[in-house]
Amino acid sequence: MKAMVVRAPGGLDRIECAERPDPGPPGPGAIRVALHASSLNFHDLGVATGGMRAADGRVLMADGAGVVEAVGEGVTEFAPGDNVVSCFFPDWQDGAPTIPDFSRTPGDGIDGFAQEFVTLPATAFTHAPRGFTHLEAATLTTAGLTAWRALVEDGGLKPGDTVLALGTGGVSIFALQLAKLAGARVIITSSSGEKLERARDLGADETINYRETPEWGARVRELTGGRGVDHVVEVGGPGTLPQSIGAVRVGGHIHLIGVLTGRGGEVPTALLMAKQARLQGLIVGSRRQQRDFVRALDGGGLRPVIDRVFALEELSEAFRHQEGAGHFGKIGVEW
Ligand SMILES: NC(=O)c1ccc[n+]([C@@H]2O[C@H](COP(=O)([O-])OP(=O)(O)OC[C@H]3O[C@@H](n4cnc5c(N)ncnc54)[C@H](OP(=O)(O)O)[C@@H]3O)[C@@H](O)[C@H]2O)c1
């Protein structure tokens, strides 16, 4: 069977289509899945380009969706024909987070889902939402669940809250959609006026071009009558955190998710303290959280926004499209 692997030390020209042995039938507690889709995340790009120092020949991609072909002895949660979606932390089933790294994350510490078939413990998957295509389901593992956990699980998002989403990438567009679904008001930033228009079409209430308005924290305060926002979906990291601290309300919540502007920098600690804001780092979520997220999506209120779709063999091209940062929402891969 076909698998897209990256050769050490990484690089988009070092992604190869390799022939791998079929994973075979499922043993007790396992399921065999015919995979059909994945989606790109900043993390996958890091693995592909060598930034995460993945093993030579690692099968890429944390996100995977497909159909169950066979179930092993003792598996009651799934049946052949069920549509399923993979879990970012296959070992984190429920409860408080305990895993501080990516050593067991598919497509990084272990082989991922850019391949035709896998046979894995049933607990490495959840059902896909009713009516979702494989491509849509494949956007949930990383970007979707991160936005869900931040806003709904950790943030207790409720109608009337105001959410600030930074940029129009995968996590931020899910945050926009979930916030609107929950009856919240959304302010979103982007480097592109055209993308801001598209965000308005999805329900964004206010938009800010962060290139034209570098002091966007002050603009957010203006747009909220001086109060600030309840939630900041912080995907920028050090380059955006000072503005995010300026934008959050007293007692609000900054969900520290991303590192798009770098890995370290200065934090205006006195302002953060004065804001009495919660600054919380998080990495994706547990399988139980994914099941809750899927149940919410079964209601049909949200469809993932997919910018462009590539074939499995075109994975390097898909990553180049991601590097170009012209995308809005998710980039998909389908086979
Ligand atoms: N902690 C977690 O669990 C978790 C999970 C998923 C992702 N992440 C992280 O979150 C970040 C975003 O991931 P993603 O998959 O959503 O990425 P993505 O789809 O590649 O999004 C990239 C977008 O971010 C926006 N952006 C870049 N620099 C920005 C800045 N200075 N200010 C505001 N927006 C900026 C741009 O939007 P515009 O083009 O509109 O300007 C860009 O298109 C990454 O750092 C990723 O590693 C973390």
mmCIF file of N, CA and C in Angstrom, residues 35 62-65 84-88 106 113 124-126 137 140-142 290:
data_model
loop_
_atom_site.group_PDB
_atom_site.id
_atom_site.type_symbol
_atom_site.label_atom_id
_atom_site.label_comp_id
_atom_site.label_asym_id
_atom_site.label_seq_id
_atom_site.Cartn_x
_atom_site.Cartn_y
_atom_site.Cartn_z
ATOM 1 N N LEU A 35 -8.254 4.563 5.038
ATOM 2 C CA LEU A 35 -8.193 6.021 5.162
ATOM 3 C C LEU A 35 -8.499 6.674 3.825
ATOM 4 N N ALA A 62 -1.080 14.134 11.112
ATOM 5 C CA ALA A 62 -1.769 13.815 12.362
ATOM 6 C C ALA A 62 -3.250 13.539 12.155
ATOM 7 N N ASP A 63 -3.839 14.141 11.118
ATOM 8 C CA ASP A 63 -5.288 14.019 10.928
ATOM 9 C C ASP A 63 -5.586 12.892 9.944
ATOM 10 N N GLY A 64 -6.573 12.061 10.282
ATOM 11 C CA GLY A 64 -6.955 10.997 9.359
ATOM 12 C C GLY A 64 -8.426 10.660 9.500
ATOM 13 N N ALA A 65 -9.080 10.431 8.372
ATOM 14 C CA ALA A 65 -10.479 10.009 8.407
ATOM 15 C C ALA A 65 -10.700 8.948 7.340
ATOM 16 N N VAL A 84 -14.954 7.092 10.582
ATOM 17 C CA VAL A 84 -14.218 7.432 11.810
ATOM 18 C C VAL A 84 -13.204 8.530 11.532
ATOM 19 N N VAL A 85 -12.768 9.155 12.639
ATOM 20 C CA VAL A 85 -11.742 10.202 12.557
ATOM 21 C C VAL A 85 -10.719 9.949 13.670
ATOM 22 N N SER A 86 -9.459 10.203 13.368
ATOM 23 C CA SER A 86 -8.366 9.855 14.281
ATOM 24 C C SER A 86 -8.262 10.839 15.434
ATOM 25 N N CYS A 87 -7.554 10.417 16.488
ATOM 26 C CA CYS A 87 -7.307 11.263 17.659
ATOM 27 C C CYS A 87 -5.847 11.736 17.658
ATOM 28 N N PHE A 88 -5.643 13.003 18.000
ATOM 29 C CA PHE A 88 -4.300 13.593 18.029
ATOM 30 C C PHE A 88 -3.432 12.935 19.109
ATOM 31 N N PRO A 106 0.423 10.823 16.108
ATOM 32 C CA PRO A 106 0.583 10.327 14.734
ATOM 33 C C PRO A 106 1.143 11.419 13.816
ATOM 34 N N PHE A 113 -1.222 9.419 9.179
ATOM 35 C CA PHE A 113 -2.354 8.919 8.389
ATOM 36 C C PHE A 113 -2.272 9.204 6.894
ATOM 37 N N ALA A 124 -7.975 4.833 19.305
ATOM 38 C CA ALA A 124 -7.246 5.888 18.596
ATOM 39 C C ALA A 124 -8.158 6.659 17.645
ATOM 40 N N PHE A 125 -9.464 6.308 17.647
ATOM 41 C CA PHE A 125 -10.440 6.954 16.741
ATOM 42 C C PHE A 125 -11.704 7.309 17.517
ATOM 43 N N THR A 126 -12.483 8.215 16.921
ATOM 44 C CA THR A 126 -13.883 8.386 17.334
ATOM 45 C C THR A 126 -14.728 8.263 16.064
ATOM 46 N N ALA A 137 -14.417 15.465 7.934
ATOM 47 C CA ALA A 137 -14.094 14.846 9.225
ATOM 48 C C ALA A 137 -12.603 14.982 9.542
ATOM 49 N N LEU A 140 -11.041 17.746 11.826
ATOM 50 C CA LEU A 140 -11.423 17.872 13.242
ATOM 51 C C LEU A 140 -10.321 17.496 14.205
ATOM 52 N N THR A 141 -9.493 16.511 13.837
ATOM 53 C CA THR A 141 -8.513 15.931 14.762
ATOM 54 C C THR A 141 -7.674 16.998 15.458
ATOM 55 N N THR A 142 -7.100 17.906 14.683
ATOM 56 C CA THR A 142 -6.188 18.889 15.279
ATOM 57 C C THR A 142 -6.863 20.267 15.387
ATOM 58 N N GLN A 290 -13.087 14.961 22.030
ATOM 59 C CA GLN A 290 -13.394 14.803 20.601
ATOM 60 C C GLN A 290 -14.787 14.186 20.412
#
